[in-house]
Short mmCIF file of C-alpha atoms and ligand atoms in Angstrom, two decimals:
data_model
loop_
_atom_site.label_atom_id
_atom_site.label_comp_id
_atom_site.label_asym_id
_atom_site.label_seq_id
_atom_site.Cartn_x
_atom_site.Cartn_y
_atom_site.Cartn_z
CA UNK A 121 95.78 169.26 147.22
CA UNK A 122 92.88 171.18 147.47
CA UNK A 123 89.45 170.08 145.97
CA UNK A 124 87.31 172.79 144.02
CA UNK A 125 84.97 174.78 145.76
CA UNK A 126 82.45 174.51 143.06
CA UNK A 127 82.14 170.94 143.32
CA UNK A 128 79.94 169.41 146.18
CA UNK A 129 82.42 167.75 148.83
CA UNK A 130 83.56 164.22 147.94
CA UNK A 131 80.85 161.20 148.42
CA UNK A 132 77.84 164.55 148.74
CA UNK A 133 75.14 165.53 146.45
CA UNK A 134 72.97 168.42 144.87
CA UNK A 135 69.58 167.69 144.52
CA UNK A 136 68.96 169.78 140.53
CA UNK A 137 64.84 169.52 140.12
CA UNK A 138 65.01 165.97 138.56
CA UNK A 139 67.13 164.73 141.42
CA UNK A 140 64.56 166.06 143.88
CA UNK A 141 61.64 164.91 142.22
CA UNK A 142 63.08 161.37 142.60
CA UNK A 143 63.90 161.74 146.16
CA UNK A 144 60.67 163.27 146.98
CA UNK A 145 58.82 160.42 145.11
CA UNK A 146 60.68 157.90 147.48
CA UNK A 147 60.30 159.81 150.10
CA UNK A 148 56.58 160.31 149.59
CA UNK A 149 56.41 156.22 149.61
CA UNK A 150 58.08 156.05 153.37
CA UNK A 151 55.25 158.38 154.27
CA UNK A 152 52.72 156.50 152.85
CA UNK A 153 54.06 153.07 154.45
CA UNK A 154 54.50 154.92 157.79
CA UNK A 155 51.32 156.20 157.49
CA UNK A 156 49.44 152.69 156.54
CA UNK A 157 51.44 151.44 159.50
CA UNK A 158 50.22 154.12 161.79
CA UNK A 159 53.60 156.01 162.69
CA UNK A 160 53.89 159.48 163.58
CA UNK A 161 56.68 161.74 162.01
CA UNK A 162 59.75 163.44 163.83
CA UNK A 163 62.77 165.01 163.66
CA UNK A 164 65.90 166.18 165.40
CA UNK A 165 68.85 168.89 164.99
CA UNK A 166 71.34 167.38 162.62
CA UNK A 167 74.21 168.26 164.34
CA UNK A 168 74.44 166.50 167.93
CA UNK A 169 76.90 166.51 171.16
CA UNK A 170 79.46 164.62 169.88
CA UNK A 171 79.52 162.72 173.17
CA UNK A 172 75.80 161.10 172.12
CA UNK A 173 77.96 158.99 169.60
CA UNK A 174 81.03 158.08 171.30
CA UNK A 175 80.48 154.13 171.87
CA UNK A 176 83.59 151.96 172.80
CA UNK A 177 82.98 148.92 171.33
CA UNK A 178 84.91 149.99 168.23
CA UNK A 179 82.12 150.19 165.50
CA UNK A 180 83.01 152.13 162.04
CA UNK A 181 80.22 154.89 162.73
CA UNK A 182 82.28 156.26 165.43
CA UNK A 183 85.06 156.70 163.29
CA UNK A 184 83.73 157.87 160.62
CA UNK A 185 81.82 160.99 162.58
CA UNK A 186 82.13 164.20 160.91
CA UNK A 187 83.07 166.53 164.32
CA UNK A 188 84.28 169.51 165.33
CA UNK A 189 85.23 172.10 167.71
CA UNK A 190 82.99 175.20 168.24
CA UNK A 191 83.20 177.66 171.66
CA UNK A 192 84.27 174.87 173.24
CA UNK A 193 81.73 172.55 172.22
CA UNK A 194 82.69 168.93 170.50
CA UNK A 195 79.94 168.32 167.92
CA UNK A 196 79.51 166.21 165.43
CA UNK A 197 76.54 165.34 162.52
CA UNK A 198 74.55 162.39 163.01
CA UNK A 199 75.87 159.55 161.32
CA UNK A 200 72.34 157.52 162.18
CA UNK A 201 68.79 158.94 163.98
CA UNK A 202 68.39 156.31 167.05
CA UNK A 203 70.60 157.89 169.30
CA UNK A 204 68.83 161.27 168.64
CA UNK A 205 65.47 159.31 168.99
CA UNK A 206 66.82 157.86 172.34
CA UNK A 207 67.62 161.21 173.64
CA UNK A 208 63.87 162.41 172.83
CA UNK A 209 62.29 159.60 174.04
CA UNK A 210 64.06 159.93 177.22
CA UNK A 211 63.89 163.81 177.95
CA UNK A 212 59.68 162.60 177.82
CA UNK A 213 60.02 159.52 179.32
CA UNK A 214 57.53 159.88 182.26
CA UNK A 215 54.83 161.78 180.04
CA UNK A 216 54.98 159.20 176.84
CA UNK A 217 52.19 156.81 176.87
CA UNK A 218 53.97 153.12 175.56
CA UNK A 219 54.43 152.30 173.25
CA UNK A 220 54.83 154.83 171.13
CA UNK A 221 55.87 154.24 167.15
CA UNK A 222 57.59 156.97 165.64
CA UNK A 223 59.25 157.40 161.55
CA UNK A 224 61.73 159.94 160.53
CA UNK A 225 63.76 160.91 157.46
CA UNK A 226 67.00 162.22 158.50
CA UNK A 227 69.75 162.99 156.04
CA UNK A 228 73.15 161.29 157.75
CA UNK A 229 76.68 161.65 157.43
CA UNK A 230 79.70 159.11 158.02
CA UNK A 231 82.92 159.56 156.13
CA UNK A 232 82.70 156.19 154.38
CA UNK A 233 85.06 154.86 151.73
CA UNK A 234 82.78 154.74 148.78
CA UNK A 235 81.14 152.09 146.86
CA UNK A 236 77.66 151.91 145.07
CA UNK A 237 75.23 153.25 146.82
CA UNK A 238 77.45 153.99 149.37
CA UNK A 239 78.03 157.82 150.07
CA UNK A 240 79.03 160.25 152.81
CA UNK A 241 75.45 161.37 153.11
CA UNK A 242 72.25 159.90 153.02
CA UNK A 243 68.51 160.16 153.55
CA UNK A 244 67.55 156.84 156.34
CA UNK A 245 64.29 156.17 156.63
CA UNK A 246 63.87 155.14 160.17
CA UNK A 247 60.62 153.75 161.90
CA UNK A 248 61.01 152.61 165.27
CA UNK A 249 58.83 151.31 168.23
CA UNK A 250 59.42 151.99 172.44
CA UNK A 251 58.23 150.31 174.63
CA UNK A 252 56.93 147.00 173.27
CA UNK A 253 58.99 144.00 174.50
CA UNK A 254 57.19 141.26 172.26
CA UNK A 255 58.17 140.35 168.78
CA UNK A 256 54.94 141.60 167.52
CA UNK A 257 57.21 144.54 167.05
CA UNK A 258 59.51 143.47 164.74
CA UNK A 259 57.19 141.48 163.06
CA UNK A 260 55.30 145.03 162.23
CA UNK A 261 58.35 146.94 161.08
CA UNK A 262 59.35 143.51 158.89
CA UNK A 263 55.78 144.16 157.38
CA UNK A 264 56.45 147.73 157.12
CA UNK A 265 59.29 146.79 154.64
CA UNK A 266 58.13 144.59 152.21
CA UNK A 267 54.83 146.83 152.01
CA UNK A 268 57.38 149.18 150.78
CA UNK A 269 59.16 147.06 148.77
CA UNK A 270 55.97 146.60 146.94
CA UNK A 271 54.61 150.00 146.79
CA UNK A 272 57.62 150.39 144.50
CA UNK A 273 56.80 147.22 142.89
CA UNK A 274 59.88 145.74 143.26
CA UNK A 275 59.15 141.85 142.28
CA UNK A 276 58.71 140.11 144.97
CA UNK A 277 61.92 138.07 144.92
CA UNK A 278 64.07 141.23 144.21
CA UNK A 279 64.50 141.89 148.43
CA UNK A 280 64.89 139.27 151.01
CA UNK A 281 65.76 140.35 154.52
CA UNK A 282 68.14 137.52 156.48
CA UNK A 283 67.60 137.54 160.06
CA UNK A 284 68.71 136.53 163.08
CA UNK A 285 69.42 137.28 167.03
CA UNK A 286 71.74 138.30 169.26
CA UNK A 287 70.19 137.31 172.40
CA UNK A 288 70.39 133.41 170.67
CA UNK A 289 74.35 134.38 169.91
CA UNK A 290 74.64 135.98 173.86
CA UNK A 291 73.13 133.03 175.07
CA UNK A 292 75.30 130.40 173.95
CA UNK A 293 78.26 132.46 174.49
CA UNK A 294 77.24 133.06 178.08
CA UNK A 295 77.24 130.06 179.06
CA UNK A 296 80.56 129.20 177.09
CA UNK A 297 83.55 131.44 176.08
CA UNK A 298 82.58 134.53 177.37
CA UNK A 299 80.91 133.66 181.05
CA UNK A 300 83.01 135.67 182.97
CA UNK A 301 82.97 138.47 180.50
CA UNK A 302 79.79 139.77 179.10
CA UNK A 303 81.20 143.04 178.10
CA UNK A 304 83.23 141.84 175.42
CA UNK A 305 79.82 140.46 173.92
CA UNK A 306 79.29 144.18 172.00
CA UNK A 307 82.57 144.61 170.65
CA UNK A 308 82.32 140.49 169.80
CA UNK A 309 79.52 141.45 167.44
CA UNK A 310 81.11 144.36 165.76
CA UNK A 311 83.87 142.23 164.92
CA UNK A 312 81.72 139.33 163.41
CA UNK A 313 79.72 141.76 161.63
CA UNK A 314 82.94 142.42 159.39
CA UNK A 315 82.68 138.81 158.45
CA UNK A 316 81.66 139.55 154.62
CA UNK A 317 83.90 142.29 154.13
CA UNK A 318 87.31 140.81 155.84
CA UNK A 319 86.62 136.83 155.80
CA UNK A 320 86.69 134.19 158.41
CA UNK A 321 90.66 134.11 158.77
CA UNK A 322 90.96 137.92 159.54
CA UNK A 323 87.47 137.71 162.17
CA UNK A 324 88.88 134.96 164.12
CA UNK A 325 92.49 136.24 164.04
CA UNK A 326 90.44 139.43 165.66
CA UNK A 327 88.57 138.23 167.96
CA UNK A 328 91.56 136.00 169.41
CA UNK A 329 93.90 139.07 169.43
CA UNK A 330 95.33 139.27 173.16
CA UNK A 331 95.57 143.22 172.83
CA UNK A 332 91.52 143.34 171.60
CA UNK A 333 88.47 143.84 173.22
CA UNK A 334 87.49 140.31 173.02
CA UNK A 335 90.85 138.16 173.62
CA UNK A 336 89.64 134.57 172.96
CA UNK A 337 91.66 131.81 172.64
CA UNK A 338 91.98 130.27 168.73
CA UNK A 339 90.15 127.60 169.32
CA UNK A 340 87.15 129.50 170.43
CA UNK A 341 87.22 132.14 168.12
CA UNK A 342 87.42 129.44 165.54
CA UNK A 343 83.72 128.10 167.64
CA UNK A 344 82.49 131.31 167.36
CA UNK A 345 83.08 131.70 163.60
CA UNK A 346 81.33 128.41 162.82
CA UNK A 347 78.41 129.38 164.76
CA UNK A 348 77.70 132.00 162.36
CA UNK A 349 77.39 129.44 159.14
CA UNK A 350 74.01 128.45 160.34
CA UNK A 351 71.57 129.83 157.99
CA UNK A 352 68.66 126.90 159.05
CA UNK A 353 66.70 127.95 162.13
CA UNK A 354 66.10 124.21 162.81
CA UNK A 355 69.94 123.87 162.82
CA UNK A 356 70.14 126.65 164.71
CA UNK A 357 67.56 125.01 167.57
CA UNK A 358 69.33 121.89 167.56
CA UNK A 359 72.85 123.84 168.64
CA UNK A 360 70.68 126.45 171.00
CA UNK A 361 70.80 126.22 174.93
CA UNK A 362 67.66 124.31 176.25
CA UNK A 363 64.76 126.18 176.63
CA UNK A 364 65.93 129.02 174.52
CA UNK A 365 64.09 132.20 175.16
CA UNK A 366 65.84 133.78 171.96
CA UNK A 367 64.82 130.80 170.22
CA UNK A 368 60.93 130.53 171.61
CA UNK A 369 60.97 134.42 170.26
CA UNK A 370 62.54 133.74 166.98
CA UNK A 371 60.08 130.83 166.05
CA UNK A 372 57.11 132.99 167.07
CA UNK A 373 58.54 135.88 165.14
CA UNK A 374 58.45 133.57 161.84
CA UNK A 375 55.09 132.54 163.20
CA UNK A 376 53.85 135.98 162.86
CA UNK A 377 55.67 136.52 159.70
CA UNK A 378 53.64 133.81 158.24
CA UNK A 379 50.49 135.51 159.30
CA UNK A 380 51.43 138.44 157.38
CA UNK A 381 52.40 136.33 154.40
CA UNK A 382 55.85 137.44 154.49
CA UNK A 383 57.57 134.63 155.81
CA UNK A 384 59.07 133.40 152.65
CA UNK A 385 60.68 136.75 152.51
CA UNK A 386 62.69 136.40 155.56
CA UNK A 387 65.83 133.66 156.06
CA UNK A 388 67.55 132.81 159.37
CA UNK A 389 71.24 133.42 158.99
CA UNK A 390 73.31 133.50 162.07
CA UNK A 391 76.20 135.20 160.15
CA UNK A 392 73.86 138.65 160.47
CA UNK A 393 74.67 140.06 163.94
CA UNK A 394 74.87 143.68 162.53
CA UNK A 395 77.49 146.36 162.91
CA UNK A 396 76.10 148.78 166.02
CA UNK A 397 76.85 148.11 169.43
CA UNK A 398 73.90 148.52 170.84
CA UNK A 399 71.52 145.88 169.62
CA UNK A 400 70.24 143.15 172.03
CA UNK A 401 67.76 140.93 170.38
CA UNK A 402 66.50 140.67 166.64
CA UNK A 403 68.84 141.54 164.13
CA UNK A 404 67.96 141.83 160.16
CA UNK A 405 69.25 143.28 156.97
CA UNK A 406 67.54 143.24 153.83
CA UNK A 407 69.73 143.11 150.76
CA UNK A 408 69.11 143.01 147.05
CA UNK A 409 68.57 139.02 146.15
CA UNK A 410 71.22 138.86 143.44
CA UNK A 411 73.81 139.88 146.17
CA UNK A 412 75.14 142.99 144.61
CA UNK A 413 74.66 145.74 146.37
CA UNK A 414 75.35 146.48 149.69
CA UNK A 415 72.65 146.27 152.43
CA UNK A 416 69.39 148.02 151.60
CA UNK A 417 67.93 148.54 155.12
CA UNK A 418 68.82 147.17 158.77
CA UNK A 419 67.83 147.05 162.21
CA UNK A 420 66.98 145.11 165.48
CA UNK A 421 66.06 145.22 169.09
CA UNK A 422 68.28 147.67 171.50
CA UNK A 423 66.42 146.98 174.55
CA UNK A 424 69.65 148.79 176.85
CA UNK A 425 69.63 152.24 174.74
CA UNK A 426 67.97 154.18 176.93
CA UNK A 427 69.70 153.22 180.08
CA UNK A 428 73.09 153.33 178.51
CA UNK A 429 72.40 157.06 177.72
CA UNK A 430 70.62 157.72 181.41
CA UNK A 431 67.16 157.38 180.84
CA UNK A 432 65.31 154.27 182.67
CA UNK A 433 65.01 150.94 181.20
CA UNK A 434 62.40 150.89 178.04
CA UNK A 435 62.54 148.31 175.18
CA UNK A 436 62.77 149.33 171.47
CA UNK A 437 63.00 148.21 167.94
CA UNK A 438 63.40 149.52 164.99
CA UNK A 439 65.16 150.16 160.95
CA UNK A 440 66.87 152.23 158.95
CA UNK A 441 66.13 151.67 155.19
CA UNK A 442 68.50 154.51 152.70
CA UNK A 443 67.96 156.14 149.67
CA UNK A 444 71.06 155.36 147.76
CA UNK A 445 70.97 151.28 147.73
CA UNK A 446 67.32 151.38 146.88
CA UNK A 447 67.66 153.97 144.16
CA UNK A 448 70.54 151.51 142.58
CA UNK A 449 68.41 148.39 142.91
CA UNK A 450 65.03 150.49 141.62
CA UNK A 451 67.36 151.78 138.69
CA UNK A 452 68.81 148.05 138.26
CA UNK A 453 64.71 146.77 137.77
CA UNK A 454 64.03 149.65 135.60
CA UNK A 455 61.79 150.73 138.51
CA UNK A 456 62.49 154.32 138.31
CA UNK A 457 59.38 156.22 137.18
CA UNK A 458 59.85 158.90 134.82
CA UNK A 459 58.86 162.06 136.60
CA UNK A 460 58.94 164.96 134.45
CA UNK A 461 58.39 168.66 135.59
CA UNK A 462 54.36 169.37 136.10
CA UNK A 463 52.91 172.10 135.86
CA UNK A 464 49.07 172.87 135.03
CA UNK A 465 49.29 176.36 133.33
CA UNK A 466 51.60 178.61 131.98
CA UNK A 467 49.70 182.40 131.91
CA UNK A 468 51.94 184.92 129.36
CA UNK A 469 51.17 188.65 129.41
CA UNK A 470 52.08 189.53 125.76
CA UNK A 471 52.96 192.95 126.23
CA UNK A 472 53.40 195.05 130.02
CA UNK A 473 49.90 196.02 129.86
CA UNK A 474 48.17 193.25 129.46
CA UNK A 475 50.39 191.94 132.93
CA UNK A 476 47.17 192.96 135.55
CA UNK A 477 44.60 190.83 133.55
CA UNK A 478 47.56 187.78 133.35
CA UNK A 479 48.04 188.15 137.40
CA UNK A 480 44.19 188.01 137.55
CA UNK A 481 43.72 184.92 135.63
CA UNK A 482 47.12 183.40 137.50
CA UNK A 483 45.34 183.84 140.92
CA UNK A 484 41.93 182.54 139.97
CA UNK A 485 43.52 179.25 138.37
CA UNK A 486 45.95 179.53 141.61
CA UNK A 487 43.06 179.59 144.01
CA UNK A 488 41.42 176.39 142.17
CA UNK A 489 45.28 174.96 143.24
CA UNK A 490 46.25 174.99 140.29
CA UNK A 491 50.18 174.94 139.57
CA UNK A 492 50.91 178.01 137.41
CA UNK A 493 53.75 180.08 135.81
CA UNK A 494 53.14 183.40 135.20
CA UNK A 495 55.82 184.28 132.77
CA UNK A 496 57.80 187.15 134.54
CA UNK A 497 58.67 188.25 130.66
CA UNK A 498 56.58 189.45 127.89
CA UNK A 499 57.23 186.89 125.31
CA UNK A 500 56.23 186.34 122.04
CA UNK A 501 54.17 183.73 121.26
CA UNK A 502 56.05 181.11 119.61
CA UNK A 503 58.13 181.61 122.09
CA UNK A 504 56.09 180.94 124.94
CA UNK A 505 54.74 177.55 123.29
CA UNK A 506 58.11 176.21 123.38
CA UNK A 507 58.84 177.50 127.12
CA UNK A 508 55.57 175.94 127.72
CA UNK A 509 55.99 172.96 126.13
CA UNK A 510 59.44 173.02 127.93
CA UNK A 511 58.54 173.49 130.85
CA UNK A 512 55.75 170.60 131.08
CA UNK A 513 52.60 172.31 131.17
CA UNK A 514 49.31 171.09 130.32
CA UNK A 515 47.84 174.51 129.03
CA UNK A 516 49.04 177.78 127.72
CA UNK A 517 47.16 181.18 128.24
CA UNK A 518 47.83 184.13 126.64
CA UNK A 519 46.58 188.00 126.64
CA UNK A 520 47.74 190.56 124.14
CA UNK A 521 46.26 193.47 123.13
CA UNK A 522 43.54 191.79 121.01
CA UNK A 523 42.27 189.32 123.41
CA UNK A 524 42.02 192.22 125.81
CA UNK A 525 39.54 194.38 123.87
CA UNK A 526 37.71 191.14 123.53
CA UNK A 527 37.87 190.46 126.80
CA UNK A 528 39.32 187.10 126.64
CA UNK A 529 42.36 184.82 127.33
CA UNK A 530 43.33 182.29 124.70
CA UNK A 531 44.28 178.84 125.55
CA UNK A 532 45.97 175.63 123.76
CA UNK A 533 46.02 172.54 124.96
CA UNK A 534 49.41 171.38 124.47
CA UNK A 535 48.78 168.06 124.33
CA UNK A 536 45.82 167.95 121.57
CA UNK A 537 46.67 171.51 120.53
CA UNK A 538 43.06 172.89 120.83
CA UNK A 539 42.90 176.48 121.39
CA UNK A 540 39.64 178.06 123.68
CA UNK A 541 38.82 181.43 124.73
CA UNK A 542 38.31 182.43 128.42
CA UNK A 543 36.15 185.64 129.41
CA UNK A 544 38.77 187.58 131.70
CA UNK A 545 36.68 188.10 135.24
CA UNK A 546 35.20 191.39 135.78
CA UNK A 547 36.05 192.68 131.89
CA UNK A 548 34.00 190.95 129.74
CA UNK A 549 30.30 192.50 128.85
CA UNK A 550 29.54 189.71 126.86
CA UNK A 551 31.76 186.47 128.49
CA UNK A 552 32.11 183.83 126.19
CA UNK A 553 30.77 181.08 128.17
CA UNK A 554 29.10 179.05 125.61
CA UNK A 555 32.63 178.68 123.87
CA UNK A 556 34.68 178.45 126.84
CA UNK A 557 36.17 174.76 126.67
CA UNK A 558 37.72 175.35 130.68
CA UNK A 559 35.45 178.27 131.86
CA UNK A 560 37.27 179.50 134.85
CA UNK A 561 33.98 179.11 137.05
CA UNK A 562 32.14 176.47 135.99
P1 HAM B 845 72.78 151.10 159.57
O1 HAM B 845 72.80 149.66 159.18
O2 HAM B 845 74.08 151.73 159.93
O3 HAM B 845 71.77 151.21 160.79
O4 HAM B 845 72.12 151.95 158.42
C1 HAM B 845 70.83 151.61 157.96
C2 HAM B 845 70.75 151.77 156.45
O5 HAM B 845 71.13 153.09 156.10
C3 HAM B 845 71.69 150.89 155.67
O6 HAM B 845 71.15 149.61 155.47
C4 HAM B 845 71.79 151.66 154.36
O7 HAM B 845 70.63 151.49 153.57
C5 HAM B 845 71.77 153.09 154.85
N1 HAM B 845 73.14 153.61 154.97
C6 HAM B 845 73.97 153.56 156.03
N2 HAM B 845 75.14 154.14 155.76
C7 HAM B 845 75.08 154.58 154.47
C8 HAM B 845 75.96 155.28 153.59
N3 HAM B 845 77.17 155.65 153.97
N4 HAM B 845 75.54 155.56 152.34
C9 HAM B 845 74.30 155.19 151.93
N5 HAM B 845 73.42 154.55 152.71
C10 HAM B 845 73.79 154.24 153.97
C11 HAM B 845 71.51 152.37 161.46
O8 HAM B 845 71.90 153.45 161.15
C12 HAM B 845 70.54 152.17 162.62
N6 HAM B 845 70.51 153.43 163.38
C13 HAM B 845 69.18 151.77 162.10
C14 HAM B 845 68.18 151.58 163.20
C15 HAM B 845 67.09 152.35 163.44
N7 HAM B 845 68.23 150.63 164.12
C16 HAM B 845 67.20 150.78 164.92
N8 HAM B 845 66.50 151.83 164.54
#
């Protein structure tokens, strides 16, 4: 059952002008938080070793790689950007001055099984810091979000992020169930992180499955499981170890928050531990507030990264934030500008001779930076008022034969309809200036 070639593949997208004018409105807000937040841009090859990806701690992403075979190479394209990252920051590890904060815009790929705003590609916005072991990290890329959030003036209440952290969760399994076994902490997580999707009966039947990673007894993985119902982070003190490092960091975390008045944006929810095997400290998701979409953007501390992949120890933080969610909820608020085509001329040579004056007048507006059309065609004119009016421009200027012996362009305002008369540069004896409602040099 083969599917049409001249469809896009299953879950994919074309971007037709309108589409990309969207994305590159979006996109040009992630810049401008990035920027405001004082993150430098990069980028890496979208297809990786294949190897960069292969974790063991049975997470979806690895499953749902898009690989392949080529001259003996095992490929694959990036389902996410931090491993990439990681491999960066490593290959300069000696020569990067710490810490370093760094955004990106990768488009990623994981064969999913679709919902909304789920797909089998995607644009992540990622911003990430190395090398800064305090929570005055996170607290920086929390603020990054919500800045976003309003710089597409979502309401305030239409985003909450739920947060919480592993090292609290590692703690008080260390020094219970899995003492003799920290390894089975990573896949542990992956399988709690399925807790929304599969249910408390099917995550506890997991995690006490003989044959799995984890192998606790019932009664433990039944402990585990009502761990995660904490959503208080007084609660969550009273049931933490004594002298809780993951809990000192947590509270100062939500003391920070405060200071950047976003701590009624953020919850405590033990239940969030986060899908990716590789996280170590903070964990967060934001989500749309009504609960109907799926997560918006996520992230955390994965202080190990770069020594699991061979580099030497450095700590890091960071998000991903998509386009697709966002675009749903933004579309669900009726926060979707309308961005039609613009364009500040169209220039229309009436006839082929009058096509060296049009290119003329094209560059000059061009060179002012201008966006202009120079109609390839020679068009008559009620036809090129309705291209132009089509196509979104502000102005239309014309040259025929008459205008030429004058020495003139004519121009109409599309919006108020005015019409003007331009001297044409360099052919005019007499230019018009005193008429000229947008002389070309003033
Ligand atoms: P993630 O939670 O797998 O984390 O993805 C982050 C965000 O990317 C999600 O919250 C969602 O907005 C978007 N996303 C992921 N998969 C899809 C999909 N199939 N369709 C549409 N959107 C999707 C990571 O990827 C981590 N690498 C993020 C990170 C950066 N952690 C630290 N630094």
């Amino acid at each position: 059952m083969g599917s049409s070639p001249l469809k896009p593949p299953r879950g994919t997208r074309d971007f037709y002008p309108e589409e990309m004018r969207a994305r590159s409105w979006l996109f040009a807000r992630f810049r401008e938080v990035a920027h405001r937040f004082g993150f430098e841009e990069v980028d890496a090859p979208l297809v990786e070793h294949a190897e960069l990806y292969q974790r063991k701690a049975g997470e979806e992403i690895v499953d749902q790689l898009y690989h392949f075979e080529l001259h003996d190479r095992h490929l694959a394209l990036r389902p996410e950007f931090t491993p990439s990252l990681a491999r960066m920051v490593i290959a300069r590890q000696g020569a990067l001055r710490f810490p370093i904060r760094w955004f990106s815009i990768p488009q990623c790929w994981r064969y999913e099984r679709m919902t909304r705003g789920r797909r089998r590609e995607h644009y992540q916005w990622n911003m990430d810091i190395w090398g800064e072991p305090s929570v005055s990290a996170e607290a920086e890329l929390l603020a990054a979000i919500f800045t976003c959030a309003d710089l597409l003036e979502l309401p305030r209440d239409a985003l909450r992020v739920r947060l919480n952290s592993r090292a609290l969760l590692e703690e008080s399994l260390r020094g219970g169930v899995l003492r003799d076994r920290p390894e089975a902490f990573a896949p542990l997580c992956v399988i709690i992180d399925k807790l929304d999707k599969v249910g408390a009966a099917s995550v506890q039947e997991q995690l006490a499955d003989a044959k799995g990673p984890v192998g606790l007894s019932a009664g433990e993985a039944e402990d585990v499981v009502a761990l995660l119902s904490v959503k208080d982070l007084d609660e969550a003190k009273r049931l933490a170890p004594e002298r809780s490092e993951a809990m000192a960091e947590l509270e100062r975390l939500f003391e920070l928050l405060d200071h950047y008045g976003d701590a009624d944006r953020v919850a405590f929810d033990a239940s969030v531990v986060r899908g990716l095997a590789y996280y170590t400290g903070v964990v967060f998701e934001a989500n749309d507030t009504a609960g109907e979409l799926r997560a918006i953007c996520g992230g955390g501390r994965y202080d190990r990264l770069a020594e699991t992949l061979g580099g030497k120890p450095v700590t890091a933080v960071g998000f991903g934030f998509g386009d697709a969610v966002i675009h749903e909820l933004l579309a669900d608020q009726g926060k979707l500008p309308e961005l039609p085509r613009r364009l500040d001329a169209m220039v229309v040579a009436l006839d082929e001779g009058q096509r060296d004056a049009a290119i003329a007048l094209a560059g000059t507006l061009r060179e002012r930076g201008e966006s202009v059309e120079l109609a390839t065609g020679t068009p008559r004119l009620k036809r090129a008022l309705t291209d132009a009016d089509r196509a979104g421009a502000q102005r239309l200027y014309w040259i025929g034969a008459e205008e030429r012996e004058r020495g003139v362009a004519r121009a109409r305002d599309l919006a108020t309809g005015e019409e003007s008369e331009h001297p044409l540069e360099g052919e005019s004896e007499h230019p018009l200036e005193g008429e000229s409602e947008h002389p070309l040099e003033a």
